[in-house]
Amino acid sequence: MPDKTGGSGGSGGASDEGNEDPKYVVVGRSPGDVKKWGTQGAILLGKQYVERLDRLFLENDVYMDVSGAHVVMICGKRGGGKSYTMGVIAEGFSLLPKEVRQNLSIILLDTMGVYWTMGHANKKEAKLLEPYGIKPAPVEMKIFTPERYFKEYKKKGIRTDVPFAVEPHQLTGEDWVLAFKQDKYSSNGLYVQKLIEEIRESKER
């Protein structure tokens, strides 16, 4: 991350007052927009840390702009906090003012089953929130579960709200090839795609 003066990489370097640097960084927002909008339409990610004399100090708050479209990649080694960071971003949406939040939504494809717990307040990490003036709170969410597992999860007491399934006719020939784990250019793959296309055409006649 940039140093505490703020504004490299489009993170913003001007404040709302005079020429002083802001006490925060807004990732994904130009210096001009930071000066105009401040942290409106941005979610809190955490704080910068600065190393001095072999010690780490927490510095400026770090926000991420969510008022426009961005392409973001979260990378790191196993156990480095990638999923945790995604959770922080998701929770950040729920902390936005109502007039902003009502125009936004987030869809998480939770293939590892780690985000459903956000529906409960994380009181175990309450002390980590104190520097930000935030208290643990549940995130308003709706959990969609594959229809095959919906009733099973209900019986086990695992939270789920809505079952979902994909209609076979919604899948393309390439989707079926991937489902059968075939190479799309193999003889089997090409045959499946041709077959699906013929079925689709016959339905349209």
Coordinates of C-alpha atoms in Angstrom, one line a residue, residues 1-16 21-31 33-35 37-49 59-66:
M1 CA 0.0 0.0 0.0
P2 CA 1.1 3.6 -0.4
D3 CA 2.6 5.5 2.5
K4 CA 0.5 7.6 4.9
T5 CA 0.5 10.6 2.5
G6 CA -2.0 8.8 0.4
G7 CA -2.2 9.1 -3.2
S8 CA -0.3 6.6 -5.4
G9 CA -2.0 4.2 -7.7
G10 CA -5.3 6.2 -7.9
S11 CA -5.9 5.8 -4.2
G12 CA -6.4 9.5 -3.6
G13 CA -4.1 12.2 -2.2
A14 CA -6.2 15.3 -1.7
S15 CA -8.4 16.1 1.2
D16 CA -11.7 18.0 1.6
D21 CA -3.5 15.1 2.8
P22 CA -6.5 13.1 4.0
K23 CA -6.2 10.8 7.0
Y24 CA -7.4 7.9 4.8
V25 CA -6.8 6.2 1.5
V26 CA -9.5 5.3 -1.0
V27 CA -8.4 2.6 -3.3
G28 CA -9.8 2.8 -6.8
R29 CA -10.7 6.5 -6.6
S30 CA -8.9 9.4 -8.3
P31 CA -7.4 12.2 -6.2
D33 CA -12.9 12.2 -6.6
V34 CA -11.4 11.7 -3.2
K35 CA -11.4 15.5 -2.7
W37 CA -16.6 12.7 -2.3
G38 CA -14.3 11.8 0.5
T39 CA -15.3 8.3 1.7
Q40 CA -18.9 8.4 0.4
G41 CA -19.7 5.2 -1.5
A42 CA -16.6 3.5 -0.2
I43 CA -16.2 0.6 2.2
L44 CA -13.7 0.3 5.0
L45 CA -11.1 -2.4 4.5
G46 CA -8.8 -1.8 7.5
K47 CA -5.8 0.3 8.3
Q48 CA -2.4 0.9 6.7
Y49 CA 0.6 -0.2 8.8
E59 CA -1.8 4.5 10.4
N60 CA -4.5 5.7 8.0
D61 CA -7.9 4.0 7.3
V62 CA -8.0 2.2 4.0
Y63 CA -11.3 2.3 2.0
M64 CA -12.3 0.8 -1.3
D65 CA -14.5 2.6 -3.8
V66 CA -17.7 0.7 -4.6

